Coordinates of C-alpha atoms in Angstrom, one line a residue:
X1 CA -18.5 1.1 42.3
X2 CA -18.1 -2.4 40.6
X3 CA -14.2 -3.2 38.9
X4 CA -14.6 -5.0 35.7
X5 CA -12.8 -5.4 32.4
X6 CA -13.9 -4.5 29.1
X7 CA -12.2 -4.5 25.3
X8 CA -10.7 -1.0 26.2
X9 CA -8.8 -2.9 29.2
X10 CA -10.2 -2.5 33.4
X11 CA -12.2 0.0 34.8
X12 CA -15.2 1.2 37.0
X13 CA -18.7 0.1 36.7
X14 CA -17.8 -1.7 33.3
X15 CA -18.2 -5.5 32.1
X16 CA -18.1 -7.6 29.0
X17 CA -19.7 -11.3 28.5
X18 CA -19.8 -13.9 25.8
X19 CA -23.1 -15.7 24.6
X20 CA -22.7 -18.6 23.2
X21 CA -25.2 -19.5 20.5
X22 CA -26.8 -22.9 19.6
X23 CA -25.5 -24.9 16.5
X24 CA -27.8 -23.2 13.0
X25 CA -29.7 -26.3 12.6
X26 CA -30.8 -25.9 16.2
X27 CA -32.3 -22.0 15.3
X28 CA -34.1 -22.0 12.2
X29 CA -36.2 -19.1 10.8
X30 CA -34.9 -16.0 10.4
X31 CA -36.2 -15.1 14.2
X32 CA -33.4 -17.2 15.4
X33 CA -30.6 -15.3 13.3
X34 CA -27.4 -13.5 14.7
X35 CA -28.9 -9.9 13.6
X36 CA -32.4 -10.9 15.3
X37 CA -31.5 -11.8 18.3
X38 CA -29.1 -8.8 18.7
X39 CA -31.9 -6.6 17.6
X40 CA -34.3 -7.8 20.0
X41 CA -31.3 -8.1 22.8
X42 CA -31.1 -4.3 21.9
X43 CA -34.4 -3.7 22.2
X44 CA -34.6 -4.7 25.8
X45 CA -31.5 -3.4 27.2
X46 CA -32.6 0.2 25.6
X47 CA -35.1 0.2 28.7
X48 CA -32.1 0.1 31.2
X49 CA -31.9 3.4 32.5
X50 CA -28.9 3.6 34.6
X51 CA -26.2 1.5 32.9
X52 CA -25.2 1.3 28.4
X53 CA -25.9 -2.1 27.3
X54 CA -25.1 -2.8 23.9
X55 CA -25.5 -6.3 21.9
X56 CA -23.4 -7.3 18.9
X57 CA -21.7 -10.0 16.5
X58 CA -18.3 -10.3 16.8
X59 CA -15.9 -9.3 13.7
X60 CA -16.6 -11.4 10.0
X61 CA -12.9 -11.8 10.2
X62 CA -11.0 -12.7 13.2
X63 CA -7.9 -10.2 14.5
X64 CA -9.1 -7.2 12.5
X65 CA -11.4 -5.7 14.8
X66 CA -13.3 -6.4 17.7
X67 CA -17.0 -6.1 16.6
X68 CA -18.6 -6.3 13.8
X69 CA -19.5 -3.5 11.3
X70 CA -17.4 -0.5 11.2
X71 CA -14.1 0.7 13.6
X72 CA -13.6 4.2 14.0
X73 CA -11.0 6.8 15.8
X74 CA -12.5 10.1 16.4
X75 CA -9.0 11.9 17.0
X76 CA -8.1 15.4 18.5
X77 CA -5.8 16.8 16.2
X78 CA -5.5 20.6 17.3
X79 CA -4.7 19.8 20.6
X80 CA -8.5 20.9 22.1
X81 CA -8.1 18.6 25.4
X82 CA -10.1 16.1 27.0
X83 CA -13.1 17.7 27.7
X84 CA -13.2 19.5 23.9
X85 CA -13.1 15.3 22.7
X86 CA -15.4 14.4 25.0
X87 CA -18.1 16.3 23.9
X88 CA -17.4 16.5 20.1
X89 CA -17.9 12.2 20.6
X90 CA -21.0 13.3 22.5
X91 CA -22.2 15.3 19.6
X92 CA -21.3 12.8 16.7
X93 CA -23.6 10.2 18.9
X94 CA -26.3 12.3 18.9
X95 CA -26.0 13.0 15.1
X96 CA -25.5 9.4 14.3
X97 CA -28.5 8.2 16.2
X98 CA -31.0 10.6 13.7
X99 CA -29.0 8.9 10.6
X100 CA -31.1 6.3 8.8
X101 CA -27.7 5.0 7.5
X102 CA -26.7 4.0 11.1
X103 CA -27.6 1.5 14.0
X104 CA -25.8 0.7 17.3
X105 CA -23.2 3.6 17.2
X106 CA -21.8 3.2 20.4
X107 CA -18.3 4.2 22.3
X108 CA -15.9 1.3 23.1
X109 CA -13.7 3.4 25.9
X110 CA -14.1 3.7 29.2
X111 CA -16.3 6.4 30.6
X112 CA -14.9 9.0 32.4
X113 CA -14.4 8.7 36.1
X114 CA -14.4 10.8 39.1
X115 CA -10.3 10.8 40.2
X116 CA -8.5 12.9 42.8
X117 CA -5.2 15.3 41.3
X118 CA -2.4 16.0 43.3
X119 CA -1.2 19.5 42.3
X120 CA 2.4 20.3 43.6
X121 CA 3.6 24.0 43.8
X122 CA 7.3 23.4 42.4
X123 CA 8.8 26.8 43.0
X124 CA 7.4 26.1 46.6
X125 CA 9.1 22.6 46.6
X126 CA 12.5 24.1 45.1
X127 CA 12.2 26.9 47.6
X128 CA 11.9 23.9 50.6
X129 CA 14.6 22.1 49.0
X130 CA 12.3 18.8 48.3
X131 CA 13.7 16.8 44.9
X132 CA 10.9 15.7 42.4
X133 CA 12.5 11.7 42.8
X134 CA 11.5 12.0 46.3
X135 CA 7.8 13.3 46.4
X136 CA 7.5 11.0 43.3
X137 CA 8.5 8.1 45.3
X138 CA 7.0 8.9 48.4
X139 CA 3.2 9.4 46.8
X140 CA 4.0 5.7 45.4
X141 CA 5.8 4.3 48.3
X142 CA 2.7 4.7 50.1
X143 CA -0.4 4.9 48.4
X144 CA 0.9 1.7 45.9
X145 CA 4.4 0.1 47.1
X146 CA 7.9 0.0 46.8
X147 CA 10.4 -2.9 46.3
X148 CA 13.1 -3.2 49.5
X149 CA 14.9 -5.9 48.9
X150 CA 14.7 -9.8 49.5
X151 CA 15.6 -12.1 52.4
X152 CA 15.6 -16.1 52.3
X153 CA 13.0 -18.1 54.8
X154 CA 12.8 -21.5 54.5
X155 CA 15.0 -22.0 51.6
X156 CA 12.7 -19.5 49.8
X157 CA 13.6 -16.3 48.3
X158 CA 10.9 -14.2 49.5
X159 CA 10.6 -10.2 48.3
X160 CA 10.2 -7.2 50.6
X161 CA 7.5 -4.4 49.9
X162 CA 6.9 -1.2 51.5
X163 CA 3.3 0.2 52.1
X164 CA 1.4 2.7 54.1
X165 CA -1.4 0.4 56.3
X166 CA -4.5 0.4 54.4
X167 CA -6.6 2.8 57.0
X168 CA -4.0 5.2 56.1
X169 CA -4.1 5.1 52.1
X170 CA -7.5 5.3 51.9
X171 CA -8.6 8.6 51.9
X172 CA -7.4 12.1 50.2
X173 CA -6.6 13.0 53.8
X174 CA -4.4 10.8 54.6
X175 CA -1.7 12.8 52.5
X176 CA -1.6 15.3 55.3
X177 CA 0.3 13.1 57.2
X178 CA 2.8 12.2 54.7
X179 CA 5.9 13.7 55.0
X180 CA 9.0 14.5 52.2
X181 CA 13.0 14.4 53.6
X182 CA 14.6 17.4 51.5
X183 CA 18.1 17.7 50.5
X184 CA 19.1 18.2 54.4
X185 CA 17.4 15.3 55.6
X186 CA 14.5 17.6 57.2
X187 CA 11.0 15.7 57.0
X188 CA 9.1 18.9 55.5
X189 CA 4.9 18.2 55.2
X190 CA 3.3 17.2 51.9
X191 CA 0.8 19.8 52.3
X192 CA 3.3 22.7 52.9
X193 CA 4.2 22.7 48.7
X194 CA 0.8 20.7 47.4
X195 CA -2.8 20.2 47.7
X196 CA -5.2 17.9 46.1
X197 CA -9.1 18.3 44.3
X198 CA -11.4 16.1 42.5
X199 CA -12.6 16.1 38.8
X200 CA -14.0 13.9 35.9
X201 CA -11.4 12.2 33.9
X202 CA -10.9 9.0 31.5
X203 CA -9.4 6.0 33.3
X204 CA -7.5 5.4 29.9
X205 CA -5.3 7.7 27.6
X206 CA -5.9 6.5 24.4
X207 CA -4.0 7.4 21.8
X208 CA -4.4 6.3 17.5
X209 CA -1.3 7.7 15.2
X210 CA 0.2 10.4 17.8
X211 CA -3.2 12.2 18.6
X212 CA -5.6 11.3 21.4
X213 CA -8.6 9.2 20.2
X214 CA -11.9 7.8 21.2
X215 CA -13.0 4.6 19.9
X216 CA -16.6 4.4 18.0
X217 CA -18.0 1.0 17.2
X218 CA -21.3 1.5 14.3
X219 CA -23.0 -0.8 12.2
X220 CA -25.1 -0.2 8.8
X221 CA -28.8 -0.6 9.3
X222 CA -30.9 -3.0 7.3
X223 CA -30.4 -2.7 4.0
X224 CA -27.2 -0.3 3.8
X225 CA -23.9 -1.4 3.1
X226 CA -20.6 -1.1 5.5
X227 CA -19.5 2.0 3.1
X228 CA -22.4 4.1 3.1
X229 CA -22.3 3.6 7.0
X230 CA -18.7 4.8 6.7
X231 CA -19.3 7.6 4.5
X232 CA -22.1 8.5 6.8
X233 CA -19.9 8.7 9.9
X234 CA -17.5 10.9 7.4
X235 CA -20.2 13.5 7.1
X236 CA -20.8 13.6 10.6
X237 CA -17.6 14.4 11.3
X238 CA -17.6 17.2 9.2
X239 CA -20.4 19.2 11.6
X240 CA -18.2 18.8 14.2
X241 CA -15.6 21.7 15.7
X242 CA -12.8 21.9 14.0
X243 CA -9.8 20.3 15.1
X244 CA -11.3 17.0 15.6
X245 CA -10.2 14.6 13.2
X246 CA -10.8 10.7 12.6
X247 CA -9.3 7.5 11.5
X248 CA -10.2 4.0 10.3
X249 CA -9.0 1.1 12.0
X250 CA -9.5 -2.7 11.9
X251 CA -11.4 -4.4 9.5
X252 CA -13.0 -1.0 8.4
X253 CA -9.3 0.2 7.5
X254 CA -8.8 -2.7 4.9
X255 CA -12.2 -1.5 3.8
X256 CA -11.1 1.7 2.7
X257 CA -8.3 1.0 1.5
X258 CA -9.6 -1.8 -0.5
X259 CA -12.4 0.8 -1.9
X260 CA -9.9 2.6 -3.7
X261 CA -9.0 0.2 -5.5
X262 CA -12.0 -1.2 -6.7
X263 CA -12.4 0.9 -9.6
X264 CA -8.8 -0.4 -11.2
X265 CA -9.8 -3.5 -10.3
X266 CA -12.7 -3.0 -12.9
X267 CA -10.7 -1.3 -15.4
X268 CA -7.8 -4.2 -15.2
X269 CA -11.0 -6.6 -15.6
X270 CA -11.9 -4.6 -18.6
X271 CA -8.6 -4.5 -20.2
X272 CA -7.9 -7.7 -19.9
X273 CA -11.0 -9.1 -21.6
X274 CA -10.4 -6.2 -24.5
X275 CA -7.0 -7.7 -25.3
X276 CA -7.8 -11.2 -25.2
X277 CA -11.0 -10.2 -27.8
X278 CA -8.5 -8.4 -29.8
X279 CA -6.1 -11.5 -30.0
X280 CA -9.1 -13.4 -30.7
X281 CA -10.1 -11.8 -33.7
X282 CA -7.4 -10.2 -34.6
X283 CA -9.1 -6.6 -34.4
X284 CA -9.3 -3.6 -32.6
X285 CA -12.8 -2.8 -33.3
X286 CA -14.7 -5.6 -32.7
X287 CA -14.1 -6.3 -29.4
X288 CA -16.0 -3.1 -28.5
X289 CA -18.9 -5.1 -29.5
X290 CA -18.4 -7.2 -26.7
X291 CA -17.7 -4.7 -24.7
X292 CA -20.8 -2.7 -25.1
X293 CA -22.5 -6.0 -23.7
X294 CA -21.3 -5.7 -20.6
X295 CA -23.8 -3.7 -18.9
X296 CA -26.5 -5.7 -19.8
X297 CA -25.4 -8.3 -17.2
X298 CA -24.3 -5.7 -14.5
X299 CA -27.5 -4.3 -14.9
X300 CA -29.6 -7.9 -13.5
X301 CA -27.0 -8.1 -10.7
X302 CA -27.6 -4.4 -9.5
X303 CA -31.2 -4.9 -9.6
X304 CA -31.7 -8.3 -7.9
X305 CA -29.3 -7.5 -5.4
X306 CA -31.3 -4.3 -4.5
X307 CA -34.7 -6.2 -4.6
X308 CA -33.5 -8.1 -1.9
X309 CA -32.3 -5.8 0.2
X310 CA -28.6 -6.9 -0.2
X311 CA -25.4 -4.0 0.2
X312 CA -23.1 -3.3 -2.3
X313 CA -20.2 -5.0 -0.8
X314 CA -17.0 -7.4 -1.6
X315 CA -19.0 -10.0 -2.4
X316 CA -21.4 -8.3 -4.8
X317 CA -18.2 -6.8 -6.5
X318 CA -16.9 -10.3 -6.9
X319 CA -20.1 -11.4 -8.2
X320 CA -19.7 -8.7 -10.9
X321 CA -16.5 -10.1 -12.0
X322 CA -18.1 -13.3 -13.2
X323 CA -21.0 -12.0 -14.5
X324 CA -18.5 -9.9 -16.9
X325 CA -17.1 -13.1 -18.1
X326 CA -20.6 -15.0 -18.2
X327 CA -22.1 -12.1 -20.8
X328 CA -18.7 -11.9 -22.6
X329 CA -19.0 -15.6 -23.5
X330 CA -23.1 -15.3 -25.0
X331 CA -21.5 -12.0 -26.6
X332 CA -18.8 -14.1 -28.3
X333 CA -21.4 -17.3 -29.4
X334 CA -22.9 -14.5 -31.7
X335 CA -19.9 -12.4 -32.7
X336 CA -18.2 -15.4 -33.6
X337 CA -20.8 -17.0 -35.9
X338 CA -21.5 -13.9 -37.6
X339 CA -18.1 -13.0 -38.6
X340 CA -17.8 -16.5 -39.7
X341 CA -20.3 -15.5 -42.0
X342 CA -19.5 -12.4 -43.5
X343 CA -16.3 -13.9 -44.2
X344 CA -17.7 -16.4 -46.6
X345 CA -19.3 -13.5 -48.5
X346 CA -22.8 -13.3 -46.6
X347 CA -24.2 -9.9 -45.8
X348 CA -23.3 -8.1 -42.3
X349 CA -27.3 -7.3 -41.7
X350 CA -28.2 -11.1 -42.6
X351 CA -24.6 -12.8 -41.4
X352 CA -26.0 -11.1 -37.4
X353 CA -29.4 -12.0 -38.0
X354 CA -28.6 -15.7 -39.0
X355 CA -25.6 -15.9 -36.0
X356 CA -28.3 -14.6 -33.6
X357 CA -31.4 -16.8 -34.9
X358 CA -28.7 -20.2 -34.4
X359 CA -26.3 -18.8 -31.3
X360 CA -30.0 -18.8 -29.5
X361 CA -30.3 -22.3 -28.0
X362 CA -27.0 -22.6 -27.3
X363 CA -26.8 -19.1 -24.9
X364 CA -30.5 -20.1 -23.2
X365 CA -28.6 -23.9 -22.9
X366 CA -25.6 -22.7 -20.8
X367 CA -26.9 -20.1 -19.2
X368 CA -29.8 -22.4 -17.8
X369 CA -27.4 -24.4 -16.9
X370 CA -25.4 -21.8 -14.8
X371 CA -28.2 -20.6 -13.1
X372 CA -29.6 -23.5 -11.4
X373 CA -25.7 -23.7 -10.3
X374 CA -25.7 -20.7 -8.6
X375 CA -29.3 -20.9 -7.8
X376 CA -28.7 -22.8 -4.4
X377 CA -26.0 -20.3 -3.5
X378 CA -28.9 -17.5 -3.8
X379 CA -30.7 -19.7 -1.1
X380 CA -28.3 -20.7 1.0
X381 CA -28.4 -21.1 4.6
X382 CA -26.8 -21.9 7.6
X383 CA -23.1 -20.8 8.4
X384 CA -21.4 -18.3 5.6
X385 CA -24.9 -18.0 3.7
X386 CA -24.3 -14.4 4.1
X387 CA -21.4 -14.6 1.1
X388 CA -23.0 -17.3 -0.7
X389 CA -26.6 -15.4 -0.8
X390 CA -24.7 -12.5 -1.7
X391 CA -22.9 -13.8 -4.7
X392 CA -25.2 -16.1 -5.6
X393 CA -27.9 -13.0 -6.2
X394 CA -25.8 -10.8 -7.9
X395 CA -24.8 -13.6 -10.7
X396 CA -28.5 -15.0 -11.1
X397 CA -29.9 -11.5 -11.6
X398 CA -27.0 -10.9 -14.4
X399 CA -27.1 -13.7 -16.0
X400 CA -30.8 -13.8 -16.5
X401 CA -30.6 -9.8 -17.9
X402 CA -27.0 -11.1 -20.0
X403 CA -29.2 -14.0 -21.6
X404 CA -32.7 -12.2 -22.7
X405 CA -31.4 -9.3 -23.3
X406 CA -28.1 -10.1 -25.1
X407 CA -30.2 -11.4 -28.1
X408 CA -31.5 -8.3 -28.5
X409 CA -28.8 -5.8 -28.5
X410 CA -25.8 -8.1 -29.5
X411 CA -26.8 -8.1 -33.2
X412 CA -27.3 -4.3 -32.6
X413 CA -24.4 -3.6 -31.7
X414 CA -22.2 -5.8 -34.1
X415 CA -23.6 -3.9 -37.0
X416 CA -23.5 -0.7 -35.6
X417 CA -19.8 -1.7 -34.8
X418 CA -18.6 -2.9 -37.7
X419 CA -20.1 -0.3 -40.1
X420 CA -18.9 2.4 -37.5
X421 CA -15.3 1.2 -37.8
X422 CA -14.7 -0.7 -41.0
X423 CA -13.4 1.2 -43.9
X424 CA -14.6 -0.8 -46.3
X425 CA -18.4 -1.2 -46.5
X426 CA -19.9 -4.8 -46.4
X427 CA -22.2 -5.5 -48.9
X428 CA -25.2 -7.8 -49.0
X429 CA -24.4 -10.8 -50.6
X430 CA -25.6 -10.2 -54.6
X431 CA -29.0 -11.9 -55.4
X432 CA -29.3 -13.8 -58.3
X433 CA -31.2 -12.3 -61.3
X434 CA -33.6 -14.6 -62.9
X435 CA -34.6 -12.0 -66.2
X436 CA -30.5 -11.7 -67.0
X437 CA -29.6 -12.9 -70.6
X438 CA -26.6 -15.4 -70.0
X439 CA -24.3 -15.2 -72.6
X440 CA -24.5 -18.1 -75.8
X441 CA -22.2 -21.2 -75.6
X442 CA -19.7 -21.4 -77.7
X443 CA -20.0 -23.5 -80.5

């Protein structure tokens, strides 16, 4: 039996080291990455039989977590003991290692441990007059130690500890000799009102919100994002006995409850932009126009982001966010010049076309312009290229989608807008007529 100390505190036969890597300009290629080398670290410690290795990046942010990917607390919550817990987390390992959604899903506790139990027979205890204090500090008195007192040598205060000699703590035996002083001062035998026997147990009683818990550390594999690993692990749960129960914690906790508020997040995006449009023109109606252009930008960042391999995470979402703004701006180049147009008495068919045909060069200009911005984000590497990659791919492939396509469906849905909503019908503009008789001057 080795002693050693882990993240879930000391224990037998367990150890934790640090690796240090080398600077990123010193590992180049993507051989040399963090998720690489783990991978391959993985791969070799898979063909040690007797011990659990595991391999992994620490947490992306610091104090929330202690790994990275996902945190999770598989919790007994109707009281279904140790042994019930034990082998529900045995179950949920076996599941999760048959999921495609999941990589690395490991425990984080310590394993259980062969202990000895010292079982005392109260009513026998009562019966032979022995107090509970007494047999309690007796056991600890001499298997671990008791403060005395303390006594001065040398000009030192020095302590005083009582201790059974170590050849007689050693063994489970060695409580035969101990002996309890009941209430009249009688030394009665410990084994006369207990006995002893030895069984599996944790070295640890965790506990997470009042319920006993087992820690699970997961990660996403290649290509899947943190909350389809999460919702993954959810499902797994859900085969298992009921009773068990499970929590988020860490980083994976401000995941969740981050995720529900994404969708506001959107629809407080969306508003926004929808007022500002209406102050803008002074409508109600036309901003849907810009509105209905949104998707076309949402729809490059979904896609190039999924060419790539990328998961749908904080950083796509805030990629998103600007391409919303991005295809509002080439919606409101074309808006604006047409209504400019149909205000000095051009037609609404030929005022969208004309916006559209001029509003051209200008959208290609700026958006060009903006993507070779972001285009070295999209490429990134070294330290944080994981965010800037990220973001930088979900904005190219919107913008790209916002600029070819806006030109197209724009103009569309101006007209289809404004004849929708507008009570009163624009006209074309009235042609001249050559044959018509114009009427004699006045002589």
């Amino acid at each position: 039996t080795v002693a050693g100390r882990g993240f879930s505190g000391a224990g037998q036969n367990v150890g934790l080291g640090f690796v240090k890597l080398k600077d990123w300009e010193l590992r180049p290629g993507a051989n040399l990455k963090v998720d690489a080398l783990v991978g391959r670290a993985m791969a070799k410690f898979s063909k040690i039989r007797n011990a659990r290795v595991f391999a992994f990046p620490p947490p992306a942010v610091m104090e929330l977590g202690r790994a990275g990917g996902f945190d999770f607390e598989l919790q007994d919550r109707g009281g279904l003991g140790h042994e019930a817990l034990m082998a529900a987390r045995n179950q949920m390992l076996g599941l999760a290692a048959k999921d495609p959604r999941l990589v690395r899903v490991r425990p984080s506790g310590l394993e259980d441990v062969t202990q000895y139990r010292i079982d005392v027979d109260w009513e026998k205890a009562g019966a032979l007059g022995v107090p509970i204090s007494t047999i309690n500090s007796t056991i600890s008195a001499a298997f671990g130690s008791a403060y005395v007192n303390d006594f001065i040598q040398g000009g030192r205060v020095k302590r005083v500890y009582v201790q059974a000699d170590a050849p007689y703590r050693m063994l489970p035996k060695d409580l035969e000799r101990l002996y309890v002083p009941n209430a009249k001062g009688t030394m009665t035998p410990f084994t006369s009102f207990a006995a002893g026997h030895w069984f599996q147990g944790s070295p640890l009683l965790e506990r997470f919100n009042s319920f006993p818990a087992l820690n699970i550390w997961g990660e996403p594999a290649p290509g899947r994002s943190s909350g389809e690993a999460m919702a993954a692990m959810e499902e797994i749960v859900g085969k298992l006995p009921k009773g068990v129960g499970y929590d988020w914690t860490g980083l994976s906790y401000q995941e969740r409850m981050a995720k529900a508020q994404t969708g506001l997040l959107y629809t407080f995006s969306i508003i926004v932009i929808f007022l500002c449009l209406a102050a803008l023109y002074e409508s109600w109606t036309i901003p849907i126009t810009i509105l209905l252009a949104l998707p076309l930008g949402v729809i490059g960042g979904v896609v190039a982001t999924s060419l790539r391999g990328l998961p749908n995470d904080v950083y796509f979402q805030i990629g998103l966010l600007t391409v919303l703004g991005l295809t509002t701006k080439n919606a409101i180049l074309i808006v604006q010049f047409a209504m400019a147009k149909v205000e000095e008495g051009m037609g609404l068919i030929e005022a969208t076309l004309e916006g559209a045909k001029l509003r051209l060069r200008p959208i290609v200009m700026t958006s060009l312009a903006f993507g070779f911005g972001v285009l070295p984000l999209a490429m990134a590497t070294g330290a944080g290229a994981g965010a800037q990659i990220a973001i930088g791919t979900g904005v190219l492939g919107g913008m790209v989608t916002a600029t070819f396509l806006a030109v197209f469906f724009i103009p569309l849905f101006f007209v289809g807008v404004v004849q929708l909503f507008t009570k009163k019908k624009i006209a074309p503009a009235a042609k001249p007529d050559s044959d018509a008789v114009s009427p004699p001057e006045e002589q």
